[in-house]
Coordinates of N, CA, C and O and ligand atoms in Angstrom, one line a residue:
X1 N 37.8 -62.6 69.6 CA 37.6 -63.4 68.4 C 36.1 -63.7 68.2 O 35.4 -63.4 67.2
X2 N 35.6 -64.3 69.3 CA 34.5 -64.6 69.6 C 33.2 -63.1 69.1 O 32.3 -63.0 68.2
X3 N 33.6 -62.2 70.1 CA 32.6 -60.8 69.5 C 33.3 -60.3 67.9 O 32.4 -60.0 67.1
X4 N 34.3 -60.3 67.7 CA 34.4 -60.6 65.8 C 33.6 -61.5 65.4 O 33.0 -61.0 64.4
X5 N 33.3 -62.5 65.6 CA 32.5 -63.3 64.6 C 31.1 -63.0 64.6 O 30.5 -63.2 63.5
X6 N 30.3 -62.5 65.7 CA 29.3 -62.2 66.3 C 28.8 -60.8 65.4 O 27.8 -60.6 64.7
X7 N 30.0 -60.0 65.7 CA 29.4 -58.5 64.4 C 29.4 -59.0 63.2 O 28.4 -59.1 62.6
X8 N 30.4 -59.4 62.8 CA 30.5 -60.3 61.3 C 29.0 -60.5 60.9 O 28.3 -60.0 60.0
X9 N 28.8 -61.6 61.9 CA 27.2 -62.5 61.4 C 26.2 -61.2 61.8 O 25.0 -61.2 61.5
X10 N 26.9 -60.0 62.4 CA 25.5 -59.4 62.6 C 25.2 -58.3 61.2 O 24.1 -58.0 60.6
X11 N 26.7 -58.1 60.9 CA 26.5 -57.2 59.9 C 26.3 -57.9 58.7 O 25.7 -57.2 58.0
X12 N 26.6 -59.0 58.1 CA 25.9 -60.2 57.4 C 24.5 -60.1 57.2 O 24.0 -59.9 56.1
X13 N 23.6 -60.3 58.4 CA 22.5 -60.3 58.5 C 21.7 -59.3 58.4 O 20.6 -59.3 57.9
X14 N 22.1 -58.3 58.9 CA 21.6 -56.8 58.7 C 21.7 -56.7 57.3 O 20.6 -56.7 56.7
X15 N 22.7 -56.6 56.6 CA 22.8 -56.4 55.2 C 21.2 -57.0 54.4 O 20.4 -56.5 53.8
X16 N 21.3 -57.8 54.7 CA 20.2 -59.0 54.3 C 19.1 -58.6 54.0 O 18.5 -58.5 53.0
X17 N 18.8 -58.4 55.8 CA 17.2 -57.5 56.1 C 17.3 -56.9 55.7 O 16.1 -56.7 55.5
X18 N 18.0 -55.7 55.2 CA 18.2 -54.5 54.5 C 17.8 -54.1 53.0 O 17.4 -53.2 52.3
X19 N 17.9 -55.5 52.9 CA 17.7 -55.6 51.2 C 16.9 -55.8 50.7 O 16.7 -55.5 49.5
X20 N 15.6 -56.6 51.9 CA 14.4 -56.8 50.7 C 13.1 -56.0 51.4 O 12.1 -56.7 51.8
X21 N 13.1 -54.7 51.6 CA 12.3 -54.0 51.8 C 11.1 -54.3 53.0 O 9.9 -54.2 52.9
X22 N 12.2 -54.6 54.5 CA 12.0 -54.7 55.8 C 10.9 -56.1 55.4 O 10.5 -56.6 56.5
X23 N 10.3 -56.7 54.4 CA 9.5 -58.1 54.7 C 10.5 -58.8 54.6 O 10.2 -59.8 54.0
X24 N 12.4 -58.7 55.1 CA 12.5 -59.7 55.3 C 12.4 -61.0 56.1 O 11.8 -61.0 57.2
X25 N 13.1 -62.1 55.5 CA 12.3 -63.5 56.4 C 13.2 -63.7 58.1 O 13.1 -64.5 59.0
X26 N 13.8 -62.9 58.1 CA 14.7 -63.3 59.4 C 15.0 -61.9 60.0 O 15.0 -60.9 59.3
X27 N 15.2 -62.0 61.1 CA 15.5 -60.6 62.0 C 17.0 -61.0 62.4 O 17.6 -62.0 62.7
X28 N 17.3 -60.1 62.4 CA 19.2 -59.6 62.5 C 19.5 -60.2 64.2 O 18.6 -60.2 65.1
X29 N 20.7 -60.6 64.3 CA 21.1 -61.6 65.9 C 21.4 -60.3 66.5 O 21.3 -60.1 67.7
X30 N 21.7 -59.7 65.8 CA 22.9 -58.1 66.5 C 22.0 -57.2 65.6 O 21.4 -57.5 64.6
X31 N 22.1 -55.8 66.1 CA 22.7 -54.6 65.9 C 23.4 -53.8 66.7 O 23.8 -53.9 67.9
X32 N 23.6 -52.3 65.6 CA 24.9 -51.8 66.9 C 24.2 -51.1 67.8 O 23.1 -50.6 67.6
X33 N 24.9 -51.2 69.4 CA 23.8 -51.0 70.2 C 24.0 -49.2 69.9 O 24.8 -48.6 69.1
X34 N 22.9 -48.4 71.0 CA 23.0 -47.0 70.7 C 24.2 -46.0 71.4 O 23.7 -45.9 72.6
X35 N 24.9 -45.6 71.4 CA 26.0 -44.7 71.7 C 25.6 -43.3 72.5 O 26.1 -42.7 73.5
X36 N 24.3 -42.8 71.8 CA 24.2 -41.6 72.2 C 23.6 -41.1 73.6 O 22.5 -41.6 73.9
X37 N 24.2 -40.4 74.5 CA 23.5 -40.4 75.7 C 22.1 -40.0 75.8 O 21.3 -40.7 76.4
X38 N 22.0 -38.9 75.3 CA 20.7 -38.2 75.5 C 20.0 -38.8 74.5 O 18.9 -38.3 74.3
X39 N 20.3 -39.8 73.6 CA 19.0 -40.6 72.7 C 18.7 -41.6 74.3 O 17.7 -41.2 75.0
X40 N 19.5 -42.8 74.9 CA 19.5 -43.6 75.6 C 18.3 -42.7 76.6 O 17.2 -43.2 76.6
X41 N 18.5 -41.3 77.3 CA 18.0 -41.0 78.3 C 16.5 -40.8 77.7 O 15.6 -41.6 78.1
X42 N 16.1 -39.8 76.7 CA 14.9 -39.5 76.5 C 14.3 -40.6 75.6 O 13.1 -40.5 75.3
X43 N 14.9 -41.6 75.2 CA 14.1 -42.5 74.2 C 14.2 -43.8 75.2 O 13.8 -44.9 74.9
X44 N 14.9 -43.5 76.4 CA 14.8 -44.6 77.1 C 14.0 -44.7 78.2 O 13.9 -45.7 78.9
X45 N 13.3 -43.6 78.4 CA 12.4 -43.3 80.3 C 11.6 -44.3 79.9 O 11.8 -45.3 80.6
X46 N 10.8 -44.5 79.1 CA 10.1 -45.3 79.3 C 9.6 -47.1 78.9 O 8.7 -47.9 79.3
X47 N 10.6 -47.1 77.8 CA 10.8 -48.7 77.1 C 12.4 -48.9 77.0 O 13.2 -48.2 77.5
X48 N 12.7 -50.0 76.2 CA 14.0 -50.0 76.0 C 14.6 -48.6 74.8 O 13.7 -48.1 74.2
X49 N 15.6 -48.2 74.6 CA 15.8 -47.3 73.7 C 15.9 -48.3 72.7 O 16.8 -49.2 72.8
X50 N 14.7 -48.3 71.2 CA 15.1 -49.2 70.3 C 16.2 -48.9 69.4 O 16.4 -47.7 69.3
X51 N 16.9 -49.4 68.9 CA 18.0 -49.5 68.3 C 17.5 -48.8 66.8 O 16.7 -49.4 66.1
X52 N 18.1 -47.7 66.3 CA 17.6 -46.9 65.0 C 17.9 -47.8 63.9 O 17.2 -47.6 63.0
X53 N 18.8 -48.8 63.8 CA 18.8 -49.8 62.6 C 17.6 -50.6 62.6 O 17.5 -51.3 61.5
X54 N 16.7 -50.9 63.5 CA 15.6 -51.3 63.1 C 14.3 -51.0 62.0 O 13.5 -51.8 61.4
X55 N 14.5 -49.3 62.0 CA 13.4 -48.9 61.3 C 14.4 -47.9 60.3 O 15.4 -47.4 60.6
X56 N 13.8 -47.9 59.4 CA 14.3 -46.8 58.6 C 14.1 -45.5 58.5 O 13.0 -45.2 58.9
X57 N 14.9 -44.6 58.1 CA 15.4 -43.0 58.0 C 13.3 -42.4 57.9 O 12.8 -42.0 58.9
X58 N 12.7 -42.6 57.0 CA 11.6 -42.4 57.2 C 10.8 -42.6 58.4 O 9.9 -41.7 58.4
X59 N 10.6 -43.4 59.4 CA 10.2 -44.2 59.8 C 10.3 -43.6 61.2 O 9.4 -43.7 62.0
X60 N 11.3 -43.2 61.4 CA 12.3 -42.2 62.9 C 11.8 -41.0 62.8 O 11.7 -40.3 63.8
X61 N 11.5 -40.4 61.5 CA 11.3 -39.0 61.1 C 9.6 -38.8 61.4 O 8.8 -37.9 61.7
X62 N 9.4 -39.7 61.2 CA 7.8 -39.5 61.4 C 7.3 -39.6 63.1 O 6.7 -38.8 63.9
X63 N 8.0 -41.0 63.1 CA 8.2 -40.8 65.1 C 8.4 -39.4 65.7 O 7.8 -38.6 66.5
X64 N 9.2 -39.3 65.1 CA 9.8 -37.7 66.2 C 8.8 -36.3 66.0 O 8.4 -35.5 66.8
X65 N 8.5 -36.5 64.3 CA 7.0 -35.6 64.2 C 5.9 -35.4 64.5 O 5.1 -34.5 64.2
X66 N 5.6 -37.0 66.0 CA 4.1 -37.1 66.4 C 4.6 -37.7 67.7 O 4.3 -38.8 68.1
X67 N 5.5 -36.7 68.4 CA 5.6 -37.4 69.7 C 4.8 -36.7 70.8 O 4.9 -37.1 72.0
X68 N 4.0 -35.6 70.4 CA 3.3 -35.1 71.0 C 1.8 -36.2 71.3 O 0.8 -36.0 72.1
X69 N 1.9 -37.0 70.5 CA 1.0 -38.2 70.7 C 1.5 -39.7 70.1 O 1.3 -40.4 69.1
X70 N 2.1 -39.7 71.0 CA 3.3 -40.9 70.7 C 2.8 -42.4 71.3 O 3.0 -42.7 72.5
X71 N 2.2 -43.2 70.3 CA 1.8 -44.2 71.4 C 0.4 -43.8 72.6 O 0.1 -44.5 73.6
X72 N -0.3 -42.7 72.0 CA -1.2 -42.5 73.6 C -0.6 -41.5 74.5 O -1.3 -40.9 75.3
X73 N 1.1 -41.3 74.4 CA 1.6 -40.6 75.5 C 2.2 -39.3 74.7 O 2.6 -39.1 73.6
X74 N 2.2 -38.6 75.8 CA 2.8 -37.5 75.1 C 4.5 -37.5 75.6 O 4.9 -37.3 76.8
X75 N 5.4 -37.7 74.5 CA 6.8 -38.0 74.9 C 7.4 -36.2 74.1 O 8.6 -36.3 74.0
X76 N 7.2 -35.4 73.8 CA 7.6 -33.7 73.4 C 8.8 -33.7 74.1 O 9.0 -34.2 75.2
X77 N 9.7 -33.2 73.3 CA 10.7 -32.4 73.5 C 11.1 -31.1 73.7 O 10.2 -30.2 73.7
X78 N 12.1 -31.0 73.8 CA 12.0 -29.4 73.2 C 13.1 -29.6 72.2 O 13.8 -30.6 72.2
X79 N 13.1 -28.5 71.4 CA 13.6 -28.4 70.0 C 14.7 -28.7 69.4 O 14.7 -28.8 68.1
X80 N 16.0 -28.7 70.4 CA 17.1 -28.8 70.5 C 17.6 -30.3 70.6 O 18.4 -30.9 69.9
X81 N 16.9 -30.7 71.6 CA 16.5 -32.3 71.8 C 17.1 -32.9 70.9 O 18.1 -33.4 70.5
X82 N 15.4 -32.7 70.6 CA 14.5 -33.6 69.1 C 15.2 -33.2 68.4 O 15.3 -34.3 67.7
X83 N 16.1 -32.4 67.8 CA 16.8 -32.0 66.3 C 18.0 -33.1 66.8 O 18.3 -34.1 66.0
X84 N 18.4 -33.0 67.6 CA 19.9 -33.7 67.9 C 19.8 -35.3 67.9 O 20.7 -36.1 67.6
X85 N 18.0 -35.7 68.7 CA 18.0 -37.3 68.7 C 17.6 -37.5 67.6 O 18.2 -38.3 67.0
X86 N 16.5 -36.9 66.9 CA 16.5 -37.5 65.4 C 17.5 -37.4 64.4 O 17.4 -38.2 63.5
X87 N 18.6 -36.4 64.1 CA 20.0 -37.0 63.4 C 20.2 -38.1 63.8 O 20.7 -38.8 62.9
X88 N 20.1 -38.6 65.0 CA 21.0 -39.4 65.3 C 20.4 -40.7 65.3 O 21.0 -41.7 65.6
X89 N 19.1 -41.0 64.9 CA 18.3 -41.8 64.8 C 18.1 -42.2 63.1 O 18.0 -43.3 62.6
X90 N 18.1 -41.1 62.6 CA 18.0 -41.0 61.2 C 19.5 -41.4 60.5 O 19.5 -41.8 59.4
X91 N 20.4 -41.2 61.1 CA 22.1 -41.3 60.8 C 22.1 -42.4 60.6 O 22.4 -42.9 59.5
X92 N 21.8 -43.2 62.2 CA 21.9 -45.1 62.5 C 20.3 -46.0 62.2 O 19.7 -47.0 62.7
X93 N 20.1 -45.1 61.4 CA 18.6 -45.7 60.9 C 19.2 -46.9 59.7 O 20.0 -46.9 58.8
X94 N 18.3 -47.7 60.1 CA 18.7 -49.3 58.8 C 18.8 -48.3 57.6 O 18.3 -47.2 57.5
X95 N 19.5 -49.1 56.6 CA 20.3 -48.7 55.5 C 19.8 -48.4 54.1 O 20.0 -47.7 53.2
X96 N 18.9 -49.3 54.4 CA 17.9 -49.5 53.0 C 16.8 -48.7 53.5 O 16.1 -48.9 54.5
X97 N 16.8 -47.6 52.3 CA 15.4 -46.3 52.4 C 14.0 -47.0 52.0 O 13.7 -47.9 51.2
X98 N 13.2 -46.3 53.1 CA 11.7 -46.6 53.2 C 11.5 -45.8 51.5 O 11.8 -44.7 51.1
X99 N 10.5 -47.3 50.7 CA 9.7 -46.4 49.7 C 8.6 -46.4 50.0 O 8.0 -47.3 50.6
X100 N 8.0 -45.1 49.5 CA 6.6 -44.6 49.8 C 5.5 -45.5 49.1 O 4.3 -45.4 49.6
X101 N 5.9 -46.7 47.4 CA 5.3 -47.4 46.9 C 5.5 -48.1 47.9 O 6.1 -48.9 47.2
X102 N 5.5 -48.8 49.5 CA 5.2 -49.8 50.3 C 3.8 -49.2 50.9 O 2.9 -49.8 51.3
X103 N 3.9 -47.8 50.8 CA 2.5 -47.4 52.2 C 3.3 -46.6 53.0 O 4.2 -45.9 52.5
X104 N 3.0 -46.4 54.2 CA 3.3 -45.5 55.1 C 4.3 -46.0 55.9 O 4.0 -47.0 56.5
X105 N 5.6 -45.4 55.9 CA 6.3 -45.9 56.8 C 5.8 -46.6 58.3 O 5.1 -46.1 59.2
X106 N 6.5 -47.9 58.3 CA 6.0 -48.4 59.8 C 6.6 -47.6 61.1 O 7.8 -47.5 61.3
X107 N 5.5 -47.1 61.9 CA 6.4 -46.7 63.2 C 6.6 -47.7 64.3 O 7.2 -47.2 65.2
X108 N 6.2 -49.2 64.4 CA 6.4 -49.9 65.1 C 7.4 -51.5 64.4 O 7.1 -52.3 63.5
X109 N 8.4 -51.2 65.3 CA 9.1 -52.6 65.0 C 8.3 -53.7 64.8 O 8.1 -54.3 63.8
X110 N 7.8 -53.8 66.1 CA 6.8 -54.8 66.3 C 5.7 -55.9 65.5 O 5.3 -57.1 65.4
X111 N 5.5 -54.4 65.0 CA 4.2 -54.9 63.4 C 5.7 -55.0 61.9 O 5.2 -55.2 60.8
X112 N 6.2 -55.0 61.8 CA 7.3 -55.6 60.9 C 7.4 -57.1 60.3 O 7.8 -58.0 61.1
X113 N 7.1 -57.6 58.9 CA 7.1 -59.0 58.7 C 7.9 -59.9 59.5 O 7.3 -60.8 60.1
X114 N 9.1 -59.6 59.5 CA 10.4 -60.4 60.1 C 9.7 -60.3 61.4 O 9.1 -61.4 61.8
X115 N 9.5 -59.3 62.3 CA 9.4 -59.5 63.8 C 8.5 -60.4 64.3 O 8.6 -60.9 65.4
X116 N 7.5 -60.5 63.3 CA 6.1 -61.2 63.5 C 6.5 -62.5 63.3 O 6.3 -63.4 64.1
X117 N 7.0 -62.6 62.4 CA 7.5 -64.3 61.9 C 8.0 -64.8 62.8 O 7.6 -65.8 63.3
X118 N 9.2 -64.1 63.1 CA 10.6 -64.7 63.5 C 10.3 -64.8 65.5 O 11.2 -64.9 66.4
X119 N 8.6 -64.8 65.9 CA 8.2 -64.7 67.5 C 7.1 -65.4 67.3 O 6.7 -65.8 68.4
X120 N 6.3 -65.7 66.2 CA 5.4 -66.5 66.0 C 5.7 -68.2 66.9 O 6.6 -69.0 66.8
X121 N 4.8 -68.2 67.6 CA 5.2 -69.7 68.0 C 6.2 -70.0 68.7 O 6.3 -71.2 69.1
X122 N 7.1 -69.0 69.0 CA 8.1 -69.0 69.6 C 8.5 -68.3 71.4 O 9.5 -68.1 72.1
X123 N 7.5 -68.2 71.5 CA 7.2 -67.5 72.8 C 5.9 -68.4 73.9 O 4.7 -68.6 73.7
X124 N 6.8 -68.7 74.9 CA 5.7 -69.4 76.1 C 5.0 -68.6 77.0 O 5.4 -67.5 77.3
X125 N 4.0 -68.9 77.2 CA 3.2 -68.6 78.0 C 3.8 -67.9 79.6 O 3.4 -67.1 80.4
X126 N 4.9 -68.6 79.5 CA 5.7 -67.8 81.1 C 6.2 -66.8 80.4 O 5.7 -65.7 80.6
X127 N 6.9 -66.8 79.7 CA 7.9 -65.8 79.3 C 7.0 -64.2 78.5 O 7.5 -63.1 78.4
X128 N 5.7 -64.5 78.0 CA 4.7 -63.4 77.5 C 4.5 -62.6 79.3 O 4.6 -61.4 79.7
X129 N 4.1 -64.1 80.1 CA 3.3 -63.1 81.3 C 4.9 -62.3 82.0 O 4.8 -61.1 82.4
X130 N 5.5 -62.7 82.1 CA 6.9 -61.8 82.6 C 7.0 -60.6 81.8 O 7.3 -59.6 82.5
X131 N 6.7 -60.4 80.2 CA 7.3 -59.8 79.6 C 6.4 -58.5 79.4 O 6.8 -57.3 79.2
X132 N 5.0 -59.0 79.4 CA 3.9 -58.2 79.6 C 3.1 -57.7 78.4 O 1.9 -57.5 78.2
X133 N 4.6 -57.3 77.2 CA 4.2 -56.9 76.1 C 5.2 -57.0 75.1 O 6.4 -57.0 75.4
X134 N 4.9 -57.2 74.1 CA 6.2 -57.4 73.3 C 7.1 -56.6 72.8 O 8.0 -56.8 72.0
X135 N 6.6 -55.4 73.3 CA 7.7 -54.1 73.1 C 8.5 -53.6 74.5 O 8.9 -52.5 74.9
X136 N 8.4 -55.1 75.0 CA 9.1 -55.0 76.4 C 10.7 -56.2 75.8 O 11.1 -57.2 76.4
X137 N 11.0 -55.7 75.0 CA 12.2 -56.6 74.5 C 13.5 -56.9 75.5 O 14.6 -57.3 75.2
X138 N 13.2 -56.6 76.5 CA 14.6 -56.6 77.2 C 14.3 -57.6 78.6 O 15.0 -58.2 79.4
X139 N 12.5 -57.5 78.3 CA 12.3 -59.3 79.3 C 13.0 -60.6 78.8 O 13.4 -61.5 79.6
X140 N 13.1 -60.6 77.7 CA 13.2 -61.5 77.3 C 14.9 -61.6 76.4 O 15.4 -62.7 76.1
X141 N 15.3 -60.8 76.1 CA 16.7 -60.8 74.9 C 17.2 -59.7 76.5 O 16.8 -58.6 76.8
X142 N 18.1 -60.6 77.2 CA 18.7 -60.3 78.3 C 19.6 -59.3 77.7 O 19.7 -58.3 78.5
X143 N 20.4 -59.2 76.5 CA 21.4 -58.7 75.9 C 20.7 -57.1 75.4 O 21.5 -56.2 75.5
X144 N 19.4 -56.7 75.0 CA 19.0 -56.4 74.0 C 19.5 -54.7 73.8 O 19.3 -54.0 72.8
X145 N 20.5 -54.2 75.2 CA 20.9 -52.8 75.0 C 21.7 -53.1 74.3 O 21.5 -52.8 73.1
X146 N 22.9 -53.7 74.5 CA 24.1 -54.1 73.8 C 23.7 -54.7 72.4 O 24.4 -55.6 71.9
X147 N 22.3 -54.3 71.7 CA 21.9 -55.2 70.7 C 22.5 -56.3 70.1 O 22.8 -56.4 68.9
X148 N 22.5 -57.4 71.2 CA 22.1 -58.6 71.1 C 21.0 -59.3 71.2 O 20.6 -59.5 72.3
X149 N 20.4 -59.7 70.1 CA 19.1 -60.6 70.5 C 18.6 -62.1 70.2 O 17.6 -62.7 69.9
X150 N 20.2 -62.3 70.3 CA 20.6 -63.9 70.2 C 21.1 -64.6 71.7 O 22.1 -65.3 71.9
X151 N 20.2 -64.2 72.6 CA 20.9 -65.1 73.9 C 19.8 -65.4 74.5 O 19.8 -64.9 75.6
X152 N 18.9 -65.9 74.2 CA 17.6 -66.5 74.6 C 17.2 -67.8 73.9 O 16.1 -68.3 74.2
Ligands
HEC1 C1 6.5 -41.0 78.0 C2 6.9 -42.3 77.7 C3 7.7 -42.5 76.3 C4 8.8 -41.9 75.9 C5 9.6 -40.8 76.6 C6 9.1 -42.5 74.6 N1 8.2 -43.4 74.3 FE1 8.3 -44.6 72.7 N2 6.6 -45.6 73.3 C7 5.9 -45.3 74.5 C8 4.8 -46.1 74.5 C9 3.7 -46.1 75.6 C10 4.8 -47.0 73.4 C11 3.8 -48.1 73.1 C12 4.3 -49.3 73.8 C13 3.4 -50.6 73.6 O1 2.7 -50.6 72.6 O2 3.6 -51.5 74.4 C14 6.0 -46.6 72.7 C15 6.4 -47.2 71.5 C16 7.5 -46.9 70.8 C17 7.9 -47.5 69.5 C18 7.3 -48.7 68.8 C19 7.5 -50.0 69.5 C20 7.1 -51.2 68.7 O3 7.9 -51.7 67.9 O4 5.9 -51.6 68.8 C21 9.0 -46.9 69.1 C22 9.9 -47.2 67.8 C23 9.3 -45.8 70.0 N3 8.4 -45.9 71.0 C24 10.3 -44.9 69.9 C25 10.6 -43.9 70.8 C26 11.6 -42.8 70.6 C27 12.5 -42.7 69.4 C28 11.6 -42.0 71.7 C29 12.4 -40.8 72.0 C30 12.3 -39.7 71.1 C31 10.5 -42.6 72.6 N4 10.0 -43.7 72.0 C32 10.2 -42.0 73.8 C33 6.2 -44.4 75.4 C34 7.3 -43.5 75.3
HEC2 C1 8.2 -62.6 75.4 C2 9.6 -62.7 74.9 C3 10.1 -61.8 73.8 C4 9.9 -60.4 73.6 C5 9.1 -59.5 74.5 C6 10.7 -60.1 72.5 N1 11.3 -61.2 71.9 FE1 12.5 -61.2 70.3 N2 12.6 -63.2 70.3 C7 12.1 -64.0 71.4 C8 12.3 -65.4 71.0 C9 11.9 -66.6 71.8 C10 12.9 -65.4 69.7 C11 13.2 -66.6 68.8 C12 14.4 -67.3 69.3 C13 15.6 -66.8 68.7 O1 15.7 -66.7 67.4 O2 16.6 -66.5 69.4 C14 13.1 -64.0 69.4 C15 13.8 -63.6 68.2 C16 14.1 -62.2 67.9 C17 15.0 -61.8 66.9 C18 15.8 -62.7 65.9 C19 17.0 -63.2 66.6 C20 17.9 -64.0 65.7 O3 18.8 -64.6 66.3 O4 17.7 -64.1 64.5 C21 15.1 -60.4 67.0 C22 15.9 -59.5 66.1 C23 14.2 -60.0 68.1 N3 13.7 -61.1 68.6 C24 14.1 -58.7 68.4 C25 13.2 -58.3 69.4 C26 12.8 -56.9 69.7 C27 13.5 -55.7 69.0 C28 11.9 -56.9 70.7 C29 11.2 -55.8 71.3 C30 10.6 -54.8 70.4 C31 11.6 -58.3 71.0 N4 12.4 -59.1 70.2 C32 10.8 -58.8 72.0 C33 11.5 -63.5 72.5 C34 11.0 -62.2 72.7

């Protein structure tokens, strides 16, 4: 009952953020976490595997187009891979399509209105030095595979 009410409010809130063209004011408690193995394995060696409802269908598509310089690192695939994790990224990508009248799709969660807002002021000084970086989401949202980021 309990995890029923929990997707409820997650899918509630997703809808939300969904709607007003990613500056929305609040970031989602839940999303669904990722399913795919080989997304988890190769999108996971090195950070947490972000959850594709964060960023939209544009936004994944570009990622996967410049992973030969991804971040500074070179994360390359090979061809089979990459075709198979970006469906699957692009499939469970947030709902509401990136328009090009915003600018350039964003490739980091991070820099996102909501993300910025909704960590503003809200992070101590222990919990930054543990965490190291803030695309280290899983110091801190103990839950954050099982995309929960309501238990902190
Ligand atoms: C070789 C290591 C490596 C692999 C493999 C890798 N990444 Fe990354 N990724 C990075 C680094 C480094 C950053 C930047 C981290 C930072 O700024 O703290 C990053 C950042 C990101 C960000 C932006 C985080 C934010 O919101 O600021 C996204 C989204 C992302 N990666 C998606 C992916 C996807 C999708 C895959 C699989 C196709 C992948 N990564 C595989 C190293 C990797
Ligand atoms: C240094 C600790 C820290 C890191 C790193 C961090 N967060 Fe957070 N996050 C928080 C705190 C504290 C809050 C605000 C308290 C709250 O709303 O639960 C928060 C709030 C959120 C919320 C809103 C939750 C809600 O209930 O509305 C989301 C979504 C979120 N973070 C996602 C992420 C993602 C995705 C990452 C990694 C890319 C990340 N966070 C990295 C500490 C962190």
């Amino acid at each position: 009952m309990k995890k029923a009410i929990f997707t409820l409010t997650g899918a509630f809130v997703l809808a939300g953020m969904l709607s007003s063209s990613f500056a929305y004011a609040d970031g989602p408690d839940w999303v669904p976490p990722i399913r795919d193995k080989l997304v988890k394995a190769e999108c996971g060696a090195c950070h947490l595997t972000y959850q594709p409802a964060f960023l939209p269908a544009k936004s994944w598509k570009k990622i996967m187009a410049g992973l030969d310089d991804h971040f500074g690192e070179d994360a390359t695939l090979d061809k089979d891979a990459a075709q198979k994790i970006e469906a699957y990224l692009v499939t469970n990508s947030g709902r509401r399509k990136w328009n090009d009248s915003w600018g350039k799709p964003p490739i980091r969660i991070t820099k996102l209105r909501w993300f910025v807002k909704e960590h503003r002021g809200e992070i101590s000084r222990r919990a930054m030095k543990k965490a190291g970086t803030m695309t280290n989401c899983k110091a801190c949202h103990l839950a954050a595979e099982r995309g929960n980021y309501d238990d902190d």
